[in-house]
Amino acid sequence: MAEIENRKKVSPEEEHPRKAFGLAAKDSSGVLSPFNFSRRNNGDNDVTIKILYCGICHTDLHVIRNEWKNAIYPVVPGHEIVGVVTEIGSNVQKFKVGDKAGVGCLVGSCHSCDGCENNLENYCSKMILTYNSIDIDGTITYGGYSDLIVVREHFVVKFPESLAMDKGAPLLCAGITVYNPMKTFSLDEPGKHLGVVGLGGLGHVAVKFGKAFGMKVTVISTSLNKKDEAIKTLGADAFIVSSDPQQMQAAMGTMDGIINTVSAKHDIVPLIFLLKNQGKMIMVGVPDRPLELPIFPLLMGGRILAGSSIGGLKQTQEMIDFAAKHNITADIELIKADYVNEALNRLAKGDVRYRFVIDVGNTLTPA
Protein backbone atom coordinates (compact mmCIF):
# COMPACT_ATOMS: atom_id res chain seq x y z
CA MET A 1 0.00 0.00 0.00
CA ALA A 2 2.98 2.30 0.52
CA GLU A 3 3.54 2.19 -3.25
CA ILE A 4 0.01 3.44 -3.80
CA GLU A 5 0.34 6.23 -1.24
CA ASN A 6 3.62 7.41 -2.78
CA ARG A 7 2.12 7.28 -6.23
CA LYS A 8 -0.83 9.44 -5.18
CA LYS A 9 1.56 12.33 -4.63
CA VAL A 10 1.99 12.50 -8.42
CA SER A 11 -1.04 13.04 -10.63
CA PRO A 12 -1.88 10.33 -13.17
CA GLU A 13 -1.15 12.85 -15.94
CA GLU A 14 2.41 13.40 -14.69
CA GLU A 15 3.48 9.85 -13.84
CA HIS A 16 4.75 9.09 -17.32
CA PRO A 17 5.87 11.10 -20.38
CA ARG A 18 3.19 9.97 -22.82
CA LYS A 19 -0.26 11.54 -22.59
CA ALA A 20 -3.26 9.21 -22.64
CA PHE A 21 -7.01 9.48 -22.35
CA GLY A 22 -9.66 7.09 -21.17
CA LEU A 23 -12.75 6.48 -19.08
CA ALA A 24 -12.33 5.89 -15.36
CA ALA A 25 -14.40 5.12 -12.29
CA LYS A 26 -13.45 7.48 -9.48
CA ASP A 27 -15.40 5.76 -6.68
CA SER A 28 -17.61 2.77 -5.89
CA SER A 29 -20.56 4.24 -7.76
CA GLY A 30 -18.82 2.69 -10.75
CA VAL A 31 -19.79 5.61 -12.98
CA LEU A 32 -17.18 6.17 -15.68
CA SER A 33 -16.12 9.65 -16.71
CA PRO A 34 -13.38 11.17 -18.90
CA PHE A 35 -9.91 10.73 -17.46
CA ASN A 36 -6.59 12.18 -18.55
CA PHE A 37 -3.56 10.13 -17.51
CA SER A 38 -0.23 9.02 -18.93
CA ARG A 39 1.60 5.95 -20.23
CA ARG A 40 5.32 5.19 -20.06
CA ASN A 41 7.50 5.66 -23.09
CA ASN A 42 8.02 2.56 -25.19
CA GLY A 43 10.96 0.60 -23.74
CA ASP A 44 13.30 -1.86 -25.43
CA ASN A 45 10.97 -4.79 -24.70
CA ASP A 46 7.69 -2.92 -25.13
CA VAL A 47 4.96 -2.73 -27.73
CA THR A 48 2.75 0.34 -28.00
CA ILE A 49 -0.78 -0.31 -29.25
CA LYS A 50 -3.38 2.12 -30.50
CA ILE A 51 -6.54 0.63 -29.04
CA LEU A 52 -9.38 0.15 -31.50
CA TYR A 53 -11.76 -2.14 -29.58
CA CYS A 54 -12.21 -3.23 -25.99
CA GLY A 55 -14.73 -5.74 -24.67
CA ILE A 56 -16.69 -5.16 -21.46
CA CYS A 57 -16.21 -8.07 -19.06
CA HIS A 58 -18.30 -8.74 -15.95
CA THR A 59 -15.05 -8.38 -13.99
CA ASP A 60 -15.00 -4.72 -15.04
CA LEU A 61 -18.33 -4.24 -13.30
CA HIS A 62 -17.19 -5.99 -10.12
CA VAL A 63 -14.01 -3.90 -9.92
CA ILE A 64 -15.37 -0.44 -10.69
CA ARG A 65 -18.12 -0.94 -8.09
CA ASN A 66 -15.58 -2.34 -5.62
CA GLU A 67 -17.65 -5.48 -5.14
CA TRP A 68 -14.48 -7.48 -4.52
CA LYS A 69 -13.13 -4.83 -2.13
CA ASN A 70 -9.89 -4.41 -4.09
CA ALA A 71 -10.48 -1.35 -6.27
CA ILE A 72 -7.63 1.16 -6.59
CA TYR A 73 -9.29 4.34 -7.81
CA PRO A 74 -9.26 5.80 -10.34
CA VAL A 75 -9.94 2.59 -12.27
CA VAL A 76 -9.67 2.47 -16.06
CA PRO A 77 -11.15 -0.98 -16.79
CA GLY A 78 -10.77 -3.21 -19.82
CA HIS A 79 -8.79 -6.40 -20.48
CA GLU A 80 -10.17 -7.49 -23.84
CA ILE A 81 -8.05 -5.16 -25.93
CA VAL A 82 -7.41 -5.22 -29.68
CA GLY A 83 -5.62 -2.61 -31.73
CA VAL A 84 -2.72 -1.80 -34.02
CA VAL A 85 0.97 -1.64 -33.13
CA THR A 86 2.35 1.89 -33.44
CA GLU A 87 5.80 1.45 -31.89
CA ILE A 88 8.14 -1.39 -30.88
CA GLY A 89 11.27 -1.60 -28.75
CA SER A 90 14.69 -2.62 -30.04
CA ASN A 91 14.42 -6.12 -28.52
CA VAL A 92 10.93 -6.89 -29.85
CA GLN A 93 10.87 -9.88 -32.21
CA LYS A 94 7.23 -10.88 -32.80
CA PHE A 95 5.73 -7.56 -33.88
CA LYS A 96 6.22 -4.77 -36.36
CA VAL A 97 4.48 -1.43 -36.69
CA GLY A 98 1.06 -1.91 -38.28
CA ASP A 99 0.45 -5.41 -36.92
CA LYS A 100 -2.83 -6.27 -35.24
CA ALA A 101 -2.27 -7.07 -31.58
CA GLY A 102 -4.24 -8.00 -28.50
CA VAL A 103 -3.85 -7.70 -24.75
CA GLY A 104 -5.82 -9.80 -22.30
CA CYS A 105 -5.93 -9.91 -18.51
CA LEU A 106 -2.18 -9.86 -17.77
CA VAL A 107 0.64 -7.41 -18.45
CA GLY A 108 3.32 -8.81 -16.15
CA SER A 109 4.56 -11.70 -14.01
CA CYS A 110 7.76 -12.79 -12.24
CA HIS A 111 9.01 -15.11 -15.06
CA SER A 112 10.75 -17.38 -12.53
CA CYS A 113 8.12 -19.22 -10.46
CA ASP A 114 6.74 -22.67 -11.23
CA GLY A 115 3.72 -21.16 -12.95
CA CYS A 116 5.73 -18.86 -15.19
CA GLU A 117 8.24 -21.57 -16.08
CA ASN A 118 5.32 -23.76 -17.23
CA ASN A 119 3.61 -21.04 -19.30
CA LEU A 120 1.02 -20.49 -16.58
CA GLU A 121 1.62 -16.83 -15.89
CA ASN A 122 -2.05 -16.67 -14.90
CA TYR A 123 -1.16 -18.51 -11.69
CA CYS A 124 1.92 -16.43 -10.83
CA SER A 125 1.60 -14.96 -7.34
CA LYS A 126 3.25 -11.78 -8.63
CA MET A 127 1.19 -11.41 -11.80
CA ILE A 128 0.37 -7.87 -12.85
CA LEU A 129 -3.17 -7.39 -14.09
CA THR A 130 -3.96 -5.18 -17.06
CA TYR A 131 -5.82 -2.77 -14.81
CA ASN A 132 -6.31 -2.16 -11.08
CA SER A 133 -2.89 -3.61 -10.32
CA ILE A 134 0.54 -2.30 -9.34
CA ASP A 135 3.10 -2.30 -12.15
CA ILE A 136 6.81 -2.96 -11.66
CA ASP A 137 7.47 0.79 -11.38
CA GLY A 138 4.93 1.18 -8.57
CA THR A 139 2.26 2.90 -10.64
CA ILE A 140 -1.28 1.69 -11.15
CA THR A 141 -2.09 -0.18 -14.34
CA TYR A 142 -4.85 1.27 -16.51
CA GLY A 143 -6.83 -0.85 -18.95
CA GLY A 144 -8.36 -0.76 -22.37
CA TYR A 145 -11.13 1.82 -22.01
CA SER A 146 -8.44 4.18 -23.29
CA ASP A 147 -6.74 5.33 -26.46
CA LEU A 148 -3.38 3.53 -26.15
CA ILE A 149 -1.45 1.06 -24.05
CA VAL A 150 2.23 0.14 -23.64
CA VAL A 151 2.87 -3.53 -22.80
CA ARG A 152 5.89 -5.79 -22.58
CA GLU A 153 6.08 -7.97 -25.69
CA HIS A 154 5.69 -11.24 -23.75
CA PHE A 155 2.16 -10.24 -22.78
CA VAL A 156 0.99 -9.15 -26.22
CA VAL A 157 -0.87 -11.58 -28.46
CA LYS A 158 -0.52 -11.61 -32.24
CA PHE A 159 -4.05 -11.05 -33.50
CA PRO A 160 -4.88 -13.08 -36.62
CA GLU A 161 -5.53 -11.09 -39.79
CA SER A 162 -8.58 -13.18 -40.60
CA LEU A 163 -10.32 -12.61 -37.25
CA ALA A 164 -12.72 -9.68 -36.90
CA MET A 165 -11.16 -7.33 -34.35
CA ASP A 166 -14.40 -6.25 -32.68
CA LYS A 167 -15.92 -9.72 -32.39
CA GLY A 168 -12.56 -11.27 -31.54
CA ALA A 169 -11.70 -8.91 -28.69
CA PRO A 170 -13.78 -10.74 -26.02
CA LEU A 171 -11.88 -13.95 -26.71
CA LEU A 172 -8.89 -12.46 -24.89
CA CYS A 173 -10.77 -13.00 -21.63
CA ALA A 174 -13.97 -14.95 -22.25
CA GLY A 175 -12.36 -17.17 -24.87
CA ILE A 176 -9.28 -18.17 -22.91
CA THR A 177 -11.34 -18.57 -19.72
CA VAL A 178 -13.24 -21.49 -21.26
CA TYR A 179 -10.57 -22.76 -23.69
CA ASN A 180 -7.97 -23.28 -20.94
CA PRO A 181 -10.01 -25.74 -18.81
CA MET A 182 -11.28 -27.56 -21.87
CA LYS A 183 -7.68 -28.24 -22.96
CA THR A 184 -6.28 -28.79 -19.47
CA PHE A 185 -8.93 -31.30 -18.42
CA SER A 186 -9.16 -33.11 -21.80
CA LEU A 187 -12.59 -31.72 -22.56
CA ASP A 188 -11.57 -31.17 -26.16
CA GLU A 189 -11.89 -34.68 -27.58
CA PRO A 190 -14.29 -35.46 -30.42
CA GLY A 191 -17.31 -37.46 -29.34
CA LYS A 192 -17.14 -36.52 -25.67
CA HIS A 193 -20.19 -34.94 -24.07
CA LEU A 194 -19.72 -31.41 -22.69
CA GLY A 195 -22.20 -29.56 -20.53
CA VAL A 196 -22.13 -25.76 -20.44
CA VAL A 197 -23.87 -24.17 -17.46
CA GLY A 198 -25.02 -20.64 -18.18
CA LEU A 199 -25.41 -19.07 -21.60
CA GLY A 200 -23.79 -15.66 -21.26
CA GLY A 201 -20.51 -14.10 -22.30
CA LEU A 202 -18.50 -17.16 -21.28
CA GLY A 203 -21.07 -19.84 -21.99
CA HIS A 204 -21.84 -18.94 -25.59
CA VAL A 205 -18.14 -19.03 -26.44
CA ALA A 206 -17.73 -22.39 -24.65
CA VAL A 207 -20.46 -23.83 -26.87
CA LYS A 208 -18.61 -22.67 -29.98
CA PHE A 209 -15.27 -24.11 -28.86
CA GLY A 210 -16.92 -27.37 -27.85
CA LYS A 211 -18.50 -27.81 -31.27
CA ALA A 212 -15.22 -26.91 -32.98
CA PHE A 213 -13.55 -29.68 -30.96
CA GLY A 214 -16.16 -32.13 -32.31
CA MET A 215 -17.95 -32.64 -29.00
CA LYS A 216 -21.60 -33.16 -28.17
CA VAL A 217 -22.60 -29.97 -26.33
CA THR A 218 -25.55 -29.56 -24.00
CA VAL A 219 -26.47 -26.15 -22.59
CA ILE A 220 -27.85 -26.12 -19.04
CA SER A 221 -29.76 -22.96 -18.15
CA THR A 222 -32.49 -21.69 -15.86
CA SER A 223 -34.05 -19.88 -18.80
CA LEU A 224 -36.11 -21.82 -21.33
CA ASN A 225 -36.23 -18.79 -23.62
CA LYS A 226 -32.56 -19.35 -24.49
CA LYS A 227 -33.21 -22.81 -25.98
CA ASP A 228 -33.73 -21.77 -29.61
CA GLU A 229 -30.69 -19.52 -29.56
CA ALA A 230 -28.52 -22.21 -27.97
CA ILE A 231 -29.44 -24.85 -30.53
CA LYS A 232 -30.32 -22.98 -33.71
CA THR A 233 -27.87 -20.08 -33.49
CA LEU A 234 -24.93 -21.38 -31.47
CA GLY A 235 -25.12 -25.00 -32.60
CA ALA A 236 -25.62 -26.79 -29.27
CA ASP A 237 -26.92 -30.34 -29.55
CA ALA A 238 -29.27 -30.23 -26.59
CA PHE A 239 -30.72 -27.92 -23.95
CA ILE A 240 -31.69 -28.65 -20.36
CA VAL A 241 -33.74 -26.40 -18.09
CA SER A 242 -31.99 -26.87 -14.77
CA SER A 243 -35.17 -26.21 -12.77
CA ASP A 244 -36.97 -29.10 -14.50
CA PRO A 245 -36.45 -32.25 -12.37
CA GLN A 246 -37.47 -34.60 -15.17
CA GLN A 247 -34.96 -33.14 -17.64
CA MET A 248 -32.18 -33.21 -15.05
CA GLN A 249 -33.03 -36.79 -14.06
CA ALA A 250 -32.94 -37.93 -17.67
CA ALA A 251 -29.46 -36.45 -18.15
CA MET A 252 -27.88 -37.88 -14.99
CA GLY A 253 -24.55 -39.60 -15.57
CA THR A 254 -24.30 -38.61 -19.24
CA MET A 255 -21.62 -35.91 -19.36
CA ASP A 256 -17.84 -36.28 -19.52
CA GLY A 257 -17.34 -32.74 -18.31
CA ILE A 258 -19.08 -29.50 -17.46
CA ILE A 259 -17.89 -25.91 -17.82
CA ASN A 260 -19.77 -23.95 -15.17
CA THR A 261 -19.84 -20.24 -16.04
CA VAL A 262 -22.41 -19.06 -13.50
CA SER A 263 -21.37 -16.07 -11.38
CA ALA A 264 -24.24 -16.20 -8.89
CA LYS A 265 -24.93 -18.52 -5.98
CA HIS A 266 -26.54 -21.74 -7.22
CA ASP A 267 -26.96 -25.38 -6.26
CA ILE A 268 -24.12 -27.36 -7.80
CA VAL A 269 -25.14 -30.80 -6.51
CA PRO A 270 -27.70 -31.52 -9.26
CA LEU A 271 -25.05 -30.48 -11.79
CA ILE A 272 -22.48 -32.86 -10.29
CA PHE A 273 -24.92 -35.73 -10.75
CA LEU A 274 -25.00 -35.00 -14.51
CA LEU A 275 -21.40 -36.19 -14.72
CA LYS A 276 -20.33 -39.68 -15.65
CA ASN A 277 -18.08 -41.61 -13.30
CA GLN A 278 -14.82 -39.65 -13.01
CA GLY A 279 -16.41 -36.75 -14.85
CA LYS A 280 -15.17 -33.22 -14.20
CA MET A 281 -16.94 -29.97 -13.50
CA ILE A 282 -14.75 -26.91 -13.92
CA MET A 283 -15.80 -23.65 -12.27
CA VAL A 284 -14.92 -20.53 -14.25
CA GLY A 285 -17.59 -18.15 -12.93
CA VAL A 286 -17.07 -16.24 -9.69
CA PRO A 287 -20.22 -16.40 -7.51
CA ASP A 288 -20.63 -13.48 -5.14
CA ARG A 289 -21.41 -15.81 -2.22
CA PRO A 290 -19.94 -19.18 -1.16
CA LEU A 291 -21.45 -22.33 -2.64
CA GLU A 292 -22.44 -25.39 -0.62
CA LEU A 293 -20.48 -28.51 -1.53
CA PRO A 294 -21.56 -31.82 -0.01
CA ILE A 295 -18.72 -34.27 -0.58
CA PHE A 296 -20.82 -37.42 -1.05
CA PRO A 297 -21.77 -36.66 -4.70
CA LEU A 298 -18.06 -36.40 -5.53
CA LEU A 299 -17.12 -39.61 -3.72
CA MET A 300 -19.82 -41.66 -5.42
CA GLY A 301 -18.43 -41.87 -8.91
CA GLY A 302 -15.01 -40.35 -8.35
CA ARG A 303 -16.17 -37.05 -9.77
CA ILE A 304 -13.90 -34.03 -9.84
CA LEU A 305 -14.69 -30.39 -9.06
CA ALA A 306 -11.99 -27.93 -10.10
CA GLY A 307 -11.47 -24.27 -10.81
CA SER A 308 -9.72 -22.45 -13.63
CA SER A 309 -8.74 -18.83 -14.20
CA ILE A 310 -8.01 -17.38 -17.65
CA GLY A 311 -4.80 -18.86 -19.16
CA GLY A 312 -1.12 -18.34 -19.83
CA LEU A 313 0.20 -16.38 -22.79
CA LYS A 314 1.25 -19.41 -24.84
CA GLN A 315 -2.20 -20.91 -24.54
CA THR A 316 -3.89 -17.58 -25.21
CA GLN A 317 -2.02 -17.35 -28.51
CA GLU A 318 -2.99 -20.94 -29.28
CA MET A 319 -6.62 -20.15 -28.49
CA ILE A 320 -6.83 -17.06 -30.69
CA ASP A 321 -5.18 -18.92 -33.59
CA PHE A 322 -7.63 -21.83 -33.16
CA ALA A 323 -10.51 -19.37 -33.10
CA ALA A 324 -9.35 -17.79 -36.35
CA LYS A 325 -8.98 -21.20 -38.01
CA HIS A 326 -12.50 -22.25 -36.99
CA ASN A 327 -14.13 -18.82 -37.37
CA ILE A 328 -15.02 -18.57 -33.69
CA THR A 329 -15.94 -15.09 -32.48
CA ALA A 330 -18.09 -13.66 -29.71
CA ASP A 331 -21.61 -12.47 -30.42
CA ILE A 332 -21.39 -8.78 -29.60
CA GLU A 333 -23.20 -5.48 -29.36
CA LEU A 334 -20.80 -2.80 -30.59
CA ILE A 335 -21.25 0.44 -28.66
CA LYS A 336 -19.93 3.98 -28.67
CA ALA A 337 -17.77 5.13 -25.79
CA ASP A 338 -20.43 7.53 -24.54
CA TYR A 339 -22.82 4.59 -24.04
CA VAL A 340 -20.52 2.71 -21.68
CA ASN A 341 -22.33 3.56 -18.42
CA GLU A 342 -25.65 2.46 -19.85
CA ALA A 343 -24.00 -0.73 -21.12
CA LEU A 344 -22.61 -1.49 -17.65
CA ASN A 345 -26.04 -1.00 -16.11
CA ARG A 346 -27.51 -3.36 -18.68
CA LEU A 347 -24.73 -5.87 -18.04
CA ALA A 348 -25.58 -5.82 -14.33
CA LYS A 349 -29.14 -6.84 -15.30
CA GLY A 350 -27.97 -9.53 -17.74
CA ASP A 351 -29.32 -7.52 -20.66
CA VAL A 352 -26.71 -8.29 -23.33
CA ARG A 353 -26.30 -10.92 -26.05
CA TYR A 354 -23.57 -11.72 -25.32
CA ARG A 355 -20.77 -9.17 -24.96
CA PHE A 356 -20.56 -5.41 -25.22
CA VAL A 357 -17.55 -4.14 -27.15
CA ILE A 358 -16.53 -0.48 -27.16
CA ASP A 359 -15.63 1.04 -30.51
CA VAL A 360 -12.68 2.83 -28.95
CA GLY A 361 -10.90 3.87 -32.12
CA ASN A 362 -13.86 5.69 -33.62
CA THR A 363 -15.73 7.01 -30.60
CA LEU A 364 -13.39 7.64 -27.66
CA THR A 365 -12.42 11.29 -27.88
CA PRO A 366 -10.85 13.55 -25.25
CA ALA A 367 -13.29 15.82 -23.47
PDB file of N, CA and C in Angstrom, residues 107-153:
ATOM      1  N   VAL A 107      -0.431  -8.190 -17.810  1.00  0.00           N
ATOM      2  CA  VAL A 107       0.636  -7.409 -18.450  1.00  0.00           C
ATOM      3  C   VAL A 107       1.983  -7.627 -17.771  1.00  0.00           C
ATOM      4  N   GLY A 108       2.042  -8.557 -16.804  1.00  0.00           N
ATOM      5  CA  GLY A 108       3.316  -8.813 -16.148  1.00  0.00           C
ATOM      6  C   GLY A 108       3.254 -10.016 -15.232  1.00  0.00           C
ATOM      7  N   SER A 109       4.421 -10.609 -14.970  1.00  0.00           N
ATOM      8  CA  SER A 109       4.563 -11.702 -14.008  1.00  0.00           C
ATOM      9  C   SER A 109       6.036 -11.801 -13.640  1.00  0.00           C
ATOM     10  N   CYS A 110       6.381 -12.744 -12.744  1.00  0.00           N
ATOM     11  CA  CYS A 110       7.756 -12.792 -12.243  1.00  0.00           C
ATOM     12  C   CYS A 110       8.723 -13.492 -13.187  1.00  0.00           C
ATOM     13  N   HIS A 111       8.214 -14.365 -14.072  1.00  0.00           N
ATOM     14  CA  HIS A 111       9.010 -15.112 -15.061  1.00  0.00           C
ATOM     15  C   HIS A 111       9.926 -16.171 -14.443  1.00  0.00           C
ATOM     16  N   SER A 112       9.827 -16.414 -13.141  1.00  0.00           N
ATOM     17  CA  SER A 112      10.747 -17.379 -12.525  1.00  0.00           C
ATOM     18  C   SER A 112      10.069 -18.419 -11.647  1.00  0.00           C
ATOM     19  N   CYS A 113       8.795 -18.250 -11.325  1.00  0.00           N
ATOM     20  CA  CYS A 113       8.115 -19.219 -10.459  1.00  0.00           C
ATOM     21  C   CYS A 113       7.709 -20.452 -11.268  1.00  0.00           C
ATOM     22  N   ASP A 114       7.168 -21.436 -10.575  1.00  0.00           N
ATOM     23  CA  ASP A 114       6.736 -22.671 -11.228  1.00  0.00           C
ATOM     24  C   ASP A 114       5.680 -22.391 -12.291  1.00  0.00           C
ATOM     25  N   GLY A 115       4.746 -21.497 -11.974  1.00  0.00           N
ATOM     26  CA  GLY A 115       3.716 -21.164 -12.954  1.00  0.00           C
ATOM     27  C   GLY A 115       4.297 -20.541 -14.202  1.00  0.00           C
ATOM     28  N   CYS A 116       5.139 -19.536 -14.034  1.00  0.00           N
ATOM     29  CA  CYS A 116       5.730 -18.858 -15.187  1.00  0.00           C
ATOM     30  C   CYS A 116       6.589 -19.793 -16.017  1.00  0.00           C
ATOM     31  N   GLU A 117       7.362 -20.656 -15.354  1.00  0.00           N
ATOM     32  CA  GLU A 117       8.238 -21.571 -16.080  1.00  0.00           C
ATOM     33  C   GLU A 117       7.461 -22.620 -16.868  1.00  0.00           C
ATOM     34  N   ASN A 118       6.173 -22.801 -16.515  1.00  0.00           N
ATOM     35  CA  ASN A 118       5.321 -23.758 -17.233  1.00  0.00           C
ATOM     36  C   ASN A 118       4.250 -23.060 -18.059  1.00  0.00           C
ATOM     37  N   ASN A 119       4.526 -21.816 -18.454  1.00  0.00           N
ATOM     38  CA  ASN A 119       3.614 -21.035 -19.301  1.00  0.00           C
ATOM     39  C   ASN A 119       2.250 -20.831 -18.656  1.00  0.00           C
ATOM     40  N   LEU A 120       2.247 -20.740 -17.327  1.00  0.00           N
ATOM     41  CA  LEU A 120       1.022 -20.487 -16.581  1.00  0.00           C
ATOM     42  C   LEU A 120       1.172 -19.187 -15.795  1.00  0.00           C
ATOM     43  N   GLU A 121       1.460 -18.129 -16.535  1.00  0.00           N
ATOM     44  CA  GLU A 121       1.619 -16.831 -15.889  1.00  0.00           C
ATOM     45  C   GLU A 121       0.348 -16.416 -15.145  1.00  0.00           C
ATOM     46  N   ASN A 122      -0.784 -16.974 -15.550  1.00  0.00           N
ATOM     47  CA  ASN A 122      -2.054 -16.666 -14.901  1.00  0.00           C
ATOM     48  C   ASN A 122      -2.117 -17.147 -13.466  1.00  0.00           C
ATOM     49  N   TYR A 123      -1.199 -18.031 -13.068  1.00  0.00           N
ATOM     50  CA  TYR A 123      -1.161 -18.507 -11.688  1.00  0.00           C
ATOM     51  C   TYR A 123       0.070 -17.994 -10.939  1.00  0.00           C
ATOM     52  N   CYS A 124       0.759 -17.043 -11.499  1.00  0.00           N
ATOM     53  CA  CYS A 124       1.917 -16.434 -10.832  1.00  0.00           C
ATOM     54  C   CYS A 124       1.431 -15.563  -9.669  1.00  0.00           C
ATOM     55  N   SER A 125       2.022 -15.744  -8.501  1.00  0.00           N
ATOM     56  CA  SER A 125       1.599 -14.958  -7.336  1.00  0.00           C
ATOM     57  C   SER A 125       1.952 -13.482  -7.482  1.00  0.00           C
ATOM     58  N   LYS A 126       2.845 -13.165  -8.413  1.00  0.00           N
ATOM     59  CA  LYS A 126       3.251 -11.779  -8.626  1.00  0.00           C
ATOM     60  C   LYS A 126       2.746 -11.241  -9.969  1.00  0.00           C
ATOM     61  N   MET A 127       1.699 -11.870 -10.507  1.00  0.00           N
ATOM     62  CA  MET A 127       1.188 -11.413 -11.798  1.00  0.00           C
ATOM     63  C   MET A 127       0.681  -9.983 -11.688  1.00  0.00           C
ATOM     64  N   ILE A 128       0.825  -9.251 -12.772  1.00  0.00           N
ATOM     65  CA  ILE A 128       0.366  -7.869 -12.854  1.00  0.00           C
ATOM     66  C   ILE A 128      -0.823  -7.845 -13.806  1.00  0.00           C
ATOM     67  N   LEU A 129      -1.958  -7.437 -13.291  1.00  0.00           N
ATOM     68  CA  LEU A 129      -3.171  -7.394 -14.092  1.00  0.00           C
ATOM     69  C   LEU A 129      -3.181  -6.163 -14.993  1.00  0.00           C
ATOM     70  N   THR A 130      -3.931  -6.246 -16.058  1.00  0.00           N
ATOM     71  CA  THR A 130      -3.964  -5.182 -17.060  1.00  0.00           C
ATOM     72  C   THR A 130      -4.510  -3.878 -16.491  1.00  0.00           C
ATOM     73  N   TYR A 131      -5.365  -3.981 -15.498  1.00  0.00           N
ATOM     74  CA  TYR A 131      -5.821  -2.772 -14.807  1.00  0.00           C
ATOM     75  C   TYR A 131      -6.048  -3.097 -13.337  1.00  0.00           C
ATOM     76  N   ASN A 132      -6.082  -2.021 -12.525  1.00  0.00           N
ATOM     77  CA  ASN A 132      -6.305  -2.163 -11.084  1.00  0.00           C
ATOM     78  C   ASN A 132      -5.243  -3.025 -10.410  1.00  0.00           C
ATOM     79  N   SER A 133      -4.010  -2.853 -10.852  1.00  0.00           N
ATOM     80  CA  SER A 133      -2.887  -3.610 -10.321  1.00  0.00           C
ATOM     81  C   SER A 133      -1.697  -2.669 -10.194  1.00  0.00           C
ATOM     82  N   ILE A 134      -0.653  -3.121  -9.502  1.00  0.00           N
ATOM     83  CA  ILE A 134       0.540  -2.300  -9.344  1.00  0.00           C
ATOM     84  C   ILE A 134       1.620  -2.796 -10.290  1.00  0.00           C
ATOM     85  N   ASP A 135       2.082  -1.936 -11.173  1.00  0.00           N
ATOM     86  CA  ASP A 135       3.104  -2.303 -12.152  1.00  0.00           C
ATOM     87  C   ASP A 135       4.485  -2.334 -11.489  1.00  0.00           C
ATOM     88  N   ILE A 136       5.469  -2.792 -12.231  1.00  0.00           N
ATOM     89  CA  ILE A 136       6.806  -2.955 -11.660  1.00  0.00           C
ATOM     90  C   ILE A 136       7.425  -1.624 -11.232  1.00  0.00           C
ATOM     91  N   ASP A 137       6.935  -0.520 -11.776  1.00  0.00           N
ATOM     92  CA  ASP A 137       7.470   0.787 -11.380  1.00  0.00           C
ATOM     93  C   ASP A 137       6.678   1.422 -10.242  1.00  0.00           C
ATOM     94  N   GLY A 138       5.717   0.672  -9.693  1.00  0.00           N
ATOM     95  CA  GLY A 138       4.935   1.179  -8.570  1.00  0.00           C
ATOM     96  C   GLY A 138       3.703   1.960  -8.935  1.00  0.00           C
ATOM     97  N   THR A 139       3.456   2.170 -10.221  1.00  0.00           N
ATOM     98  CA  THR A 139       2.263   2.905 -10.644  1.00  0.00           C
ATOM     99  C   THR A 139       1.107   1.946 -10.893  1.00  0.00           C
ATOM    100  N   ILE A 140      -0.088   2.498 -10.913  1.00  0.00           N
ATOM    101  CA  ILE A 140      -1.281   1.689 -11.149  1.00  0.00           C
ATOM    102  C   ILE A 140      -1.417   1.384 -12.638  1.00  0.00           C
ATOM    103  N   THR A 141      -1.828   0.169 -12.950  1.00  0.00           N
ATOM    104  CA  THR A 141      -2.091  -0.177 -14.344  1.00  0.00           C
ATOM    105  C   THR A 141      -3.493   0.294 -14.730  1.00  0.00           C
ATOM    106  N   TYR A 142      -3.581   0.812 -15.955  1.00  0.00           N
ATOM    107  CA  TYR A 142      -4.850   1.272 -16.506  1.00  0.00           C
ATOM    108  C   TYR A 142      -5.164   0.462 -17.759  1.00  0.00           C
ATOM    109  N   GLY A 143      -6.447   0.099 -17.912  1.00  0.00           N
ATOM    110  CA  GLY A 143      -6.830  -0.846 -18.946  1.00  0.00           C
ATOM    111  C   GLY A 143      -7.256  -0.243 -20.270  1.00  0.00           C
ATOM    112  N   GLY A 144      -8.098  -1.005 -20.967  1.00  0.00           N
ATOM    113  CA  GLY A 144      -8.361  -0.759 -22.370  1.00  0.00           C
ATOM    114  C   GLY A 144      -9.475   0.201 -22.715  1.00  0.00           C
ATOM    115  N   TYR A 145     -10.172   0.766 -21.707  1.00  0.00           N
ATOM    116  CA  TYR A 145     -11.133   1.821 -22.008  1.00  0.00           C
ATOM    117  C   TYR A 145     -10.321   3.105 -22.191  1.00  0.00           C
ATOM    118  N   SER A 146      -9.383   3.073 -23.109  1.00  0.00           N
ATOM    119  CA  SER A 146      -8.439   4.180 -23.292  1.00  0.00           C
ATOM    120  C   SER A 146      -7.890   4.148 -24.710  1.00  0.00           C
ATOM    121  N   ASP A 147      -7.150   5.187 -25.059  1.00  0.00           N
ATOM    122  CA  ASP A 147      -6.743   5.327 -26.455  1.00  0.00           C
ATOM    123  C   ASP A 147      -5.480   4.564 -26.831  1.00  0.00           C
ATOM    124  N   LEU A 148      -4.615   4.268 -25.848  1.00  0.00           N
ATOM    125  CA  LEU A 148      -3.384   3.533 -26.153  1.00  0.00           C
ATOM    126  C   LEU A 148      -2.900   2.796 -24.925  1.00  0.00           C
ATOM    127  N   ILE A 149      -2.016   1.825 -25.154  1.00  0.00           N
ATOM    128  CA  ILE A 149      -1.445   1.058 -24.051  1.00  0.00           C
ATOM    129  C   ILE A 149      -0.032   0.626 -24.436  1.00  0.00           C
ATOM    130  N   VAL A 150       0.848   0.585 -23.445  1.00  0.00           N
ATOM    131  CA  VAL A 150       2.231   0.137 -23.643  1.00  0.00           C
ATOM    132  C   VAL A 150       2.425  -1.119 -22.808  1.00  0.00           C
ATOM    133  N   VAL A 151       2.806  -2.219 -23.463  1.00  0.00           N
ATOM    134  CA  VAL A 151       2.865  -3.527 -22.802  1.00  0.00           C
ATOM    135  C   VAL A 151       4.140  -4.243 -23.194  1.00  0.00           C
ATOM    136  N   ARG A 152       4.726  -4.966 -22.257  1.00  0.00           N
ATOM    137  CA  ARG A 152       5.889  -5.794 -22.579  1.00  0.00           C
ATOM    138  C   ARG A 152       5.500  -6.864 -23.594  1.00  0.00           C
ATOM    139  N   GLU A 153       6.382  -7.098 -24.553  1.00  0.00           N
ATOM    140  CA  GLU A 153       6.077  -7.973 -25.690  1.00  0.00           C
ATOM    141  C   GLU A 153       5.538  -9.328 -25.258  1.00  0.00           C
TER     142      GLU A 153
END
